[in-house]
PDB file of C-alpha atoms and ligand atoms in Angstrom:
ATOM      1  CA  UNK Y   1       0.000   0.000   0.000  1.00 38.00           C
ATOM      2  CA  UNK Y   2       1.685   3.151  -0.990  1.00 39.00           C
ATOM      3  CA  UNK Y   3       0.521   6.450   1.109  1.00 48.00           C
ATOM      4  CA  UNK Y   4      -2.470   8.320   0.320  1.00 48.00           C
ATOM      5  CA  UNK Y   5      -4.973   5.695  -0.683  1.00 55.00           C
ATOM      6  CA  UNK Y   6      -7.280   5.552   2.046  1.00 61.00           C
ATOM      7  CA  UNK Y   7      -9.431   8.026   4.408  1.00 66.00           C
ATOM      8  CA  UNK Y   8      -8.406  10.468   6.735  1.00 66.00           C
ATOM      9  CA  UNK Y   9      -6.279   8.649   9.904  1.00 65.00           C
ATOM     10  CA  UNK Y  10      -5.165   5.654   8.140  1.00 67.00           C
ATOM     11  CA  UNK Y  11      -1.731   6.492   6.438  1.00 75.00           C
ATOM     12  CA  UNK Y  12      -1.801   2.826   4.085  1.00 78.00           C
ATOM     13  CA  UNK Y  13       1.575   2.089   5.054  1.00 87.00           C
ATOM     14  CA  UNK Y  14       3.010  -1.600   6.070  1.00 88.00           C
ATOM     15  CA  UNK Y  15       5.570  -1.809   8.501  1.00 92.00           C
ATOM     16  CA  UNK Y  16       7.825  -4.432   9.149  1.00 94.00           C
ATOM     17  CA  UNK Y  17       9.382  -5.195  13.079  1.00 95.00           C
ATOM     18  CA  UNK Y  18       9.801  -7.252  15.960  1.00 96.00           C
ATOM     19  CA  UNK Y  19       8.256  -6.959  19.364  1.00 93.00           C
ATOM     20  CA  UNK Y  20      10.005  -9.021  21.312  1.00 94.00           C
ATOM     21  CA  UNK Y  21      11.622 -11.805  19.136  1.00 94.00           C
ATOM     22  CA  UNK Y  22       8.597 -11.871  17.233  1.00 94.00           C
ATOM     23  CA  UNK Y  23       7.880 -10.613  13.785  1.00 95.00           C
ATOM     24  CA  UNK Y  24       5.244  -8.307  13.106  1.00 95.00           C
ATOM     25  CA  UNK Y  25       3.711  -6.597  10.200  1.00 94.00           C
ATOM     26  CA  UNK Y  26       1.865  -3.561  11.050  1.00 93.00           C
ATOM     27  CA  UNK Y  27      -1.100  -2.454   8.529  1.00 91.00           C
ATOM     28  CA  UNK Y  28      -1.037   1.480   9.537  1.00 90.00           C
ATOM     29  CA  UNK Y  29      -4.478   2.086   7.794  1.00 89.00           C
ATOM     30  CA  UNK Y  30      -6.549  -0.088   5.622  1.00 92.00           C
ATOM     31  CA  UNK Y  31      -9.441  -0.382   2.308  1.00 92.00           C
ATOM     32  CA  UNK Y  32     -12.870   0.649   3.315  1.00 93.00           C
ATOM     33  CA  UNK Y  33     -15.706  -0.883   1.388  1.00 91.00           C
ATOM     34  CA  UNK Y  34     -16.967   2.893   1.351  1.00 92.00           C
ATOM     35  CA  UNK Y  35     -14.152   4.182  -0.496  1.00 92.00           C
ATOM     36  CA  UNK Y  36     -15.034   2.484  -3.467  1.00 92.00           C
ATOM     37  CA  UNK Y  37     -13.046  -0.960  -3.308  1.00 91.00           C
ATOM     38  CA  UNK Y  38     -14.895  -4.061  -3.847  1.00 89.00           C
ATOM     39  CA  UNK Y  39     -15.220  -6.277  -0.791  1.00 90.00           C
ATOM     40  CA  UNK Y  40     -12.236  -8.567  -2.506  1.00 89.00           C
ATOM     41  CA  UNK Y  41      -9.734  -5.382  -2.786  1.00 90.00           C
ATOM     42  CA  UNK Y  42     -10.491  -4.768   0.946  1.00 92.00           C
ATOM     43  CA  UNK Y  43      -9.207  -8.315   2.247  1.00 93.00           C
ATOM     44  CA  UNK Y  44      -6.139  -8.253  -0.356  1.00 92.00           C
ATOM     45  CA  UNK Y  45      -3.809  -7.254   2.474  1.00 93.00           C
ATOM     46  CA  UNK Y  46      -5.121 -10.192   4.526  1.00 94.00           C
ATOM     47  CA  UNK Y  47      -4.447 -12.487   1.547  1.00 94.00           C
ATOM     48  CA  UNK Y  48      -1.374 -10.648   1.076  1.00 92.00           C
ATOM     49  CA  UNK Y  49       0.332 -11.020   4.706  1.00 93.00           C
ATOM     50  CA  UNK Y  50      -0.939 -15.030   4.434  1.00 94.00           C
ATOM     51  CA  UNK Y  51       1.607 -15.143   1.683  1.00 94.00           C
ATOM     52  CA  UNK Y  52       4.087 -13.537   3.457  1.00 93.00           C
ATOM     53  CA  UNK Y  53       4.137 -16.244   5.963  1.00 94.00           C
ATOM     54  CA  UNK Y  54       1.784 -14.183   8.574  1.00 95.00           C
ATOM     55  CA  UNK Y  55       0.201 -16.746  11.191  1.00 96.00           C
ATOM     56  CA  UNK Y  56      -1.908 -14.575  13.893  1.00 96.00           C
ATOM     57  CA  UNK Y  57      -4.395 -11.769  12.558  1.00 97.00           C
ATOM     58  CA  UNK Y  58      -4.744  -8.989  15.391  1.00 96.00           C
ATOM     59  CA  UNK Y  59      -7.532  -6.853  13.443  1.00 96.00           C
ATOM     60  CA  UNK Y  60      -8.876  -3.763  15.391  1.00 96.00           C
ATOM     61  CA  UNK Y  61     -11.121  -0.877  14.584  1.00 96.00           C
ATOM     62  CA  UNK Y  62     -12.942   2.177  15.889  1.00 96.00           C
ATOM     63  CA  UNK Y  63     -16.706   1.835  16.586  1.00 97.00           C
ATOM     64  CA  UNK Y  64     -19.440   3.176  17.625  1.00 97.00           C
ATOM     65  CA  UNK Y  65     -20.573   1.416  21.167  1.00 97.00           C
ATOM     66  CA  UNK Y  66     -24.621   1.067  21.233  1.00 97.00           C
ATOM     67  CA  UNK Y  67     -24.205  -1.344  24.469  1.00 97.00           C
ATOM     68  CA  UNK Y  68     -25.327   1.109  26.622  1.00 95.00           C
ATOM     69  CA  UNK Y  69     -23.103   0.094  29.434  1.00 96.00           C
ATOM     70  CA  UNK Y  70     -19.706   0.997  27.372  1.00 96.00           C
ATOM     71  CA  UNK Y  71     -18.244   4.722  27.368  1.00 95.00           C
ATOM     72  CA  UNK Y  72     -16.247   6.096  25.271  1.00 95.00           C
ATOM     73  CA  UNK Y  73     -12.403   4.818  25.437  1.00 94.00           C
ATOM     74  CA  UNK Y  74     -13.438   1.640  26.479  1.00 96.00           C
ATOM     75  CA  UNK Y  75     -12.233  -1.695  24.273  1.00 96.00           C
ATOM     76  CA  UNK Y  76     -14.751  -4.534  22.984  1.00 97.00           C
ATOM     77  CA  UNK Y  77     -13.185  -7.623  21.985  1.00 96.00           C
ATOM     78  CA  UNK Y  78     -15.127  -9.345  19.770  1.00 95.00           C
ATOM     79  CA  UNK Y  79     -17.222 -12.687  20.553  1.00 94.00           C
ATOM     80  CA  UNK Y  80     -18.830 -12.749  17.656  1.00 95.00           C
ATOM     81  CA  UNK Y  81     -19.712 -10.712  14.436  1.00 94.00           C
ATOM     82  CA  UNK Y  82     -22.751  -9.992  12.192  1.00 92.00           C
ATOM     83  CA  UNK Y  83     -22.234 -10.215   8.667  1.00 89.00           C
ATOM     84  CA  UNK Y  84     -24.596  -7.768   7.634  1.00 86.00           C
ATOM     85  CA  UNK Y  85     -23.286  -6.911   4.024  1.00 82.00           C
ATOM     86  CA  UNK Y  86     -23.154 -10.704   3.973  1.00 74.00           C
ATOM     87  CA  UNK Y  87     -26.916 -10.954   4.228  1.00 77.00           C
ATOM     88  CA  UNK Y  88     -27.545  -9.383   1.256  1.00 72.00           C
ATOM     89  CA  UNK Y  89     -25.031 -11.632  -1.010  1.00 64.00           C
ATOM     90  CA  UNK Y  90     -22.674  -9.183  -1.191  1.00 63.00           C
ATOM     91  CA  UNK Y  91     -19.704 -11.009  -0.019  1.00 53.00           C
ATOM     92  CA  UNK Y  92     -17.402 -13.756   1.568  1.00 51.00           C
ATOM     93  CA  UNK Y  93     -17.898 -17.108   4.138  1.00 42.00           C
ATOM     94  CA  UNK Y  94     -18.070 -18.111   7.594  1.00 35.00           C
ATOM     95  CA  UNK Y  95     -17.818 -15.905  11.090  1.00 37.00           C
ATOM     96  CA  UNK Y  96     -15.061 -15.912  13.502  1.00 38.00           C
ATOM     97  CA  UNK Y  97     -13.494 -16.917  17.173  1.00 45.00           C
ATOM     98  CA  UNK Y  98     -14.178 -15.851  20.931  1.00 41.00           C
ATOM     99  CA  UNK Y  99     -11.296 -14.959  23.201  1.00 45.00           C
ATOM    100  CA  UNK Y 100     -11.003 -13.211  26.270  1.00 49.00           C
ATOM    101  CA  UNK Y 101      -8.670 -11.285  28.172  1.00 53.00           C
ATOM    102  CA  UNK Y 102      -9.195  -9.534  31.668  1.00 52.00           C
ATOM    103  CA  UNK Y 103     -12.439  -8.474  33.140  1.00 56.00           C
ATOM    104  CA  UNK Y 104     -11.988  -4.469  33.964  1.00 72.00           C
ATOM    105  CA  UNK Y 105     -14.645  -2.179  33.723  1.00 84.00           C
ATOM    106  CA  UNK Y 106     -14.001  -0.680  30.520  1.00 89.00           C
ATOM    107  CA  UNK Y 107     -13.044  -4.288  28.350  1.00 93.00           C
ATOM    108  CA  UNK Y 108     -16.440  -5.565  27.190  1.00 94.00           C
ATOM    109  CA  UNK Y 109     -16.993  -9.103  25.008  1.00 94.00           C
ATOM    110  CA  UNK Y 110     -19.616  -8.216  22.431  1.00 96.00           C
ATOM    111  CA  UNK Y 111     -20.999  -8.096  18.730  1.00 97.00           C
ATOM    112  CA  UNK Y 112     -19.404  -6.209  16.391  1.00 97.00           C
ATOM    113  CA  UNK Y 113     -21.001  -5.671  12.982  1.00 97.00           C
ATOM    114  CA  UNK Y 114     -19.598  -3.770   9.748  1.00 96.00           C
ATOM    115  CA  UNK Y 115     -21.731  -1.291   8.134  1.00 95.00           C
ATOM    116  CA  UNK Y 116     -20.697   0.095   4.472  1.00 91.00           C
ATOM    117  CA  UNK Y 117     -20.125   3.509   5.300  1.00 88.00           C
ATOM    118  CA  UNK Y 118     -19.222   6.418   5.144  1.00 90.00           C
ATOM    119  CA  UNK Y 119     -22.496   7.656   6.786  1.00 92.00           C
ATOM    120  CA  UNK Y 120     -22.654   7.291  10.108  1.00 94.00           C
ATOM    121  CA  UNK Y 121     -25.662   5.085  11.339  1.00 94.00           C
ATOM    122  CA  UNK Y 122     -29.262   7.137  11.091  1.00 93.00           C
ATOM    123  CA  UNK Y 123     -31.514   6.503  14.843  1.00 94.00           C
ATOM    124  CA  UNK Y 124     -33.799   3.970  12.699  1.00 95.00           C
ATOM    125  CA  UNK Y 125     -30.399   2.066  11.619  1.00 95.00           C
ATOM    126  CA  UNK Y 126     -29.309   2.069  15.168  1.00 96.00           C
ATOM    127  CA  UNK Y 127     -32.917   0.944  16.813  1.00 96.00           C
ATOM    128  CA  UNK Y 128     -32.604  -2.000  14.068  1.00 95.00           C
ATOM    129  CA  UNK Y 129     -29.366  -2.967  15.306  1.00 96.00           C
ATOM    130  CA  UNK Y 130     -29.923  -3.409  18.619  1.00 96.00           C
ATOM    131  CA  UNK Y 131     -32.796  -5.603  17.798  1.00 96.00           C
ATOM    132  CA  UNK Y 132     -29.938  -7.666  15.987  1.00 96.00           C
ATOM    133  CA  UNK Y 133     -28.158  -7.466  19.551  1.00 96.00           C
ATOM    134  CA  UNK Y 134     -25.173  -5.657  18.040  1.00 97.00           C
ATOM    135  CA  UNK Y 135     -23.002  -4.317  20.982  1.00 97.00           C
ATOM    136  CA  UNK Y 136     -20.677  -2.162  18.590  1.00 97.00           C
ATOM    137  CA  UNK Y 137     -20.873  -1.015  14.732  1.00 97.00           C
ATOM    138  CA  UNK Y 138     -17.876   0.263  12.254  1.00 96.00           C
ATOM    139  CA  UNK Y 139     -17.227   0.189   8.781  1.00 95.00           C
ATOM    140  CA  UNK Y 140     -14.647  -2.700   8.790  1.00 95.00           C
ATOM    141  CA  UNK Y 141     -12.983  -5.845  10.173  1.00 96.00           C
ATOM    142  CA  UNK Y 142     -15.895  -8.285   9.469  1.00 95.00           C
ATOM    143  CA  UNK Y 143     -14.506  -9.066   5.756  1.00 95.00           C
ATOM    144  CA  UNK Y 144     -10.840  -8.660   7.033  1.00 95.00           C
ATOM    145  CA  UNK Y 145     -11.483 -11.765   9.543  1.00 95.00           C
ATOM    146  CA  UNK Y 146     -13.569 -13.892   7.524  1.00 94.00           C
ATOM    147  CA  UNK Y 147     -11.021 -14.046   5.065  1.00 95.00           C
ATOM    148  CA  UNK Y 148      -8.409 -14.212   7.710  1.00 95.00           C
ATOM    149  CA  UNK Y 149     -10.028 -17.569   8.609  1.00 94.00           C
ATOM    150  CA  UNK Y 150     -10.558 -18.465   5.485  1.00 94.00           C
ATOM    151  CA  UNK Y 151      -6.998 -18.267   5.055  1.00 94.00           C
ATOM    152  CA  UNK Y 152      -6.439 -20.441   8.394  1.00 96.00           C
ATOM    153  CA  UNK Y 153      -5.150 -17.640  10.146  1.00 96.00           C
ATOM    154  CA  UNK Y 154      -5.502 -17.581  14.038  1.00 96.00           C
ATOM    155  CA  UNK Y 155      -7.428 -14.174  14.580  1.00 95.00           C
ATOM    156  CA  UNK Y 156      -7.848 -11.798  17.592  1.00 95.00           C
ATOM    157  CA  UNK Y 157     -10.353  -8.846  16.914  1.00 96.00           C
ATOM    158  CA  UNK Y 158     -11.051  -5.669  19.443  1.00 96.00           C
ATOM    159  CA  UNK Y 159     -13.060  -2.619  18.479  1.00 96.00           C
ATOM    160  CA  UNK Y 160     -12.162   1.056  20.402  1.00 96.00           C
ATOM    161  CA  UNK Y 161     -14.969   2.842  21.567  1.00 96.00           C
ATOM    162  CA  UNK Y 162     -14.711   5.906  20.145  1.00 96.00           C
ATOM    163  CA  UNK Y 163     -18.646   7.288  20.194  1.00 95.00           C
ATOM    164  CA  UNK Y 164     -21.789   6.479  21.669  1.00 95.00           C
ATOM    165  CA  UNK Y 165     -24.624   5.858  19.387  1.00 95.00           C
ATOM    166  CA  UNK Y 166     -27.707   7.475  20.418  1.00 93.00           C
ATOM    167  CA  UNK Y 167     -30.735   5.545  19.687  1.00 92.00           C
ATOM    168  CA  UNK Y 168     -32.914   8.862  20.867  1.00 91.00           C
ATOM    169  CA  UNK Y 169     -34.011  11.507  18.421  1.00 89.00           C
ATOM    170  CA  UNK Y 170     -35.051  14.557  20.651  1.00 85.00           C
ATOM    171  CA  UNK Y 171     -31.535  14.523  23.240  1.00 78.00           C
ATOM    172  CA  UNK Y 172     -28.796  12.062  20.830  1.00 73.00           C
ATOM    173  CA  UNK Y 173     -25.707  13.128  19.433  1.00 79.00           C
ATOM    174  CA  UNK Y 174     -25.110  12.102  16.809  1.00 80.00           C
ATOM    175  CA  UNK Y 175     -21.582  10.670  15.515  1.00 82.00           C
ATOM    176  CA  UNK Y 176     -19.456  12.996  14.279  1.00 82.00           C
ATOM    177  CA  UNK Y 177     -15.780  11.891  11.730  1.00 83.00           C
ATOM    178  CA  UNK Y 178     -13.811  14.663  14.854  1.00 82.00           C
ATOM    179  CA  UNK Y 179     -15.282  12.847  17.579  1.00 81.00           C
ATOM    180  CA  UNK Y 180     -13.858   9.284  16.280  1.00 83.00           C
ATOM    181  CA  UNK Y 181     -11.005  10.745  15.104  1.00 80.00           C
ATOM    182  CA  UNK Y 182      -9.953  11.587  18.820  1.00 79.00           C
ATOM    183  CA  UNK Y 183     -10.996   8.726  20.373  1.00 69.00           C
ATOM    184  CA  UNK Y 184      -8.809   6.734  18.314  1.00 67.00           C
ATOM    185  CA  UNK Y 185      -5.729   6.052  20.226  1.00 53.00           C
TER     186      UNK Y 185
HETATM  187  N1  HPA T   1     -20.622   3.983  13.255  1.00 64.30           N
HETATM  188  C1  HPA T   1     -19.905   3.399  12.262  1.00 64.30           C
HETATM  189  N2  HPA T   1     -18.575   3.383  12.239  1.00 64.30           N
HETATM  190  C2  HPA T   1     -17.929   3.961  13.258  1.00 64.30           C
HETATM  191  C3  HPA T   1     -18.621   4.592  14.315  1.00 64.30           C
HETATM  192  C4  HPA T   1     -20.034   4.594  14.308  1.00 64.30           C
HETATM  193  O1  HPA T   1     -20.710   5.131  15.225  1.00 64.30           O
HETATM  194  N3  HPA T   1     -17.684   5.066  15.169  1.00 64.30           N
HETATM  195  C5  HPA T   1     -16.463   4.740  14.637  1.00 64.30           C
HETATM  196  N4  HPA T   1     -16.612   4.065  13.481  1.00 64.30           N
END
């Protein structure tokens, strides 16, 4: 990925290192269905770093939290997903792995789900969602893990919460690019 291909906040740069004796690869940014590339250009780096030898996916995102127990900085590792652009044919396989670590106030175990973006969520989106007991909602990951496994990689996926979706339309905020922008870490 050369620099300057993807939204605001992701640079699309790949870094090579070690932490520890380990080797990483670092994706610093990464294809949003809602840029314009096809679900299959948005898991390429997953089938690229498979190639490369990579073993262990560690996928993360920023979200918006609609559990209304989680605040804003806390981190949700995901349980489980909803495939949501997967319901209406629009792309890949299976779902994806549980894992837990520590039990702190602000790290939750929830749903994540993928919406396509760029729009945030509108209050009757939201409402629907929560039916569908999602806990969190971005615009990526779900793809980037299903392929992941589909690729037999081990994966690990968290989600920041960087807003709070309001599900009220006289007294909700509602999400703002500035607001998840300085959440992110
Ligand atoms: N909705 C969708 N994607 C997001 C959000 C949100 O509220 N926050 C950060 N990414």
């Amino acid at each position: 990925m050369g620099e300057g291909f993807t939204v605001q906040g992701h640079k699309g740069r790949l870094i090579f290192g070690y932490v520890s004796d380990v080797p990483v690869m670092c994706m610093q940014g990464r294809f949003h269905y809602y840029e314009g590339y096809p679900l299959s250009k948005c898991v390429m780096p997953v089938r690229l770093i498979k190639l490369l030898g990579v073993t262990h996916l560690i996928a993360s995102n920023a979200a918006g939290g609609l559990n209304p127990s989680y605040k804003v900085g806390d981190i949700m590792l995901q349980k489980d997903h909803l495939n949501i652009m997967g319901f209406s044919g629009i792309i890949l396989l299976e779902d994806q792995m549980t894992q837990t670590i520590g039990d702190e106030d602000d790290v939750h175990e929830g749903v994540y789900t993928c919406m396509g973006g760029p729009n945030y969520e509108t209050v009757a989106e939201l409402r629907a969602l929560k039916v569908l007991h999602v806990d969190a909602v971005g615009m990526s990951t779900v793809h980037e893990v299903t392929t992941a496994k589909h690729c037999g990689m081990k994966c690990f996926a968290f989600s920041l919460i960087t807003n709070i979706c309001s599900i009220d339309y006289e007294n909700g905020e509602e999400a703002t690019c500035e607001e998840v922008l300085d959440g992110e870490i």
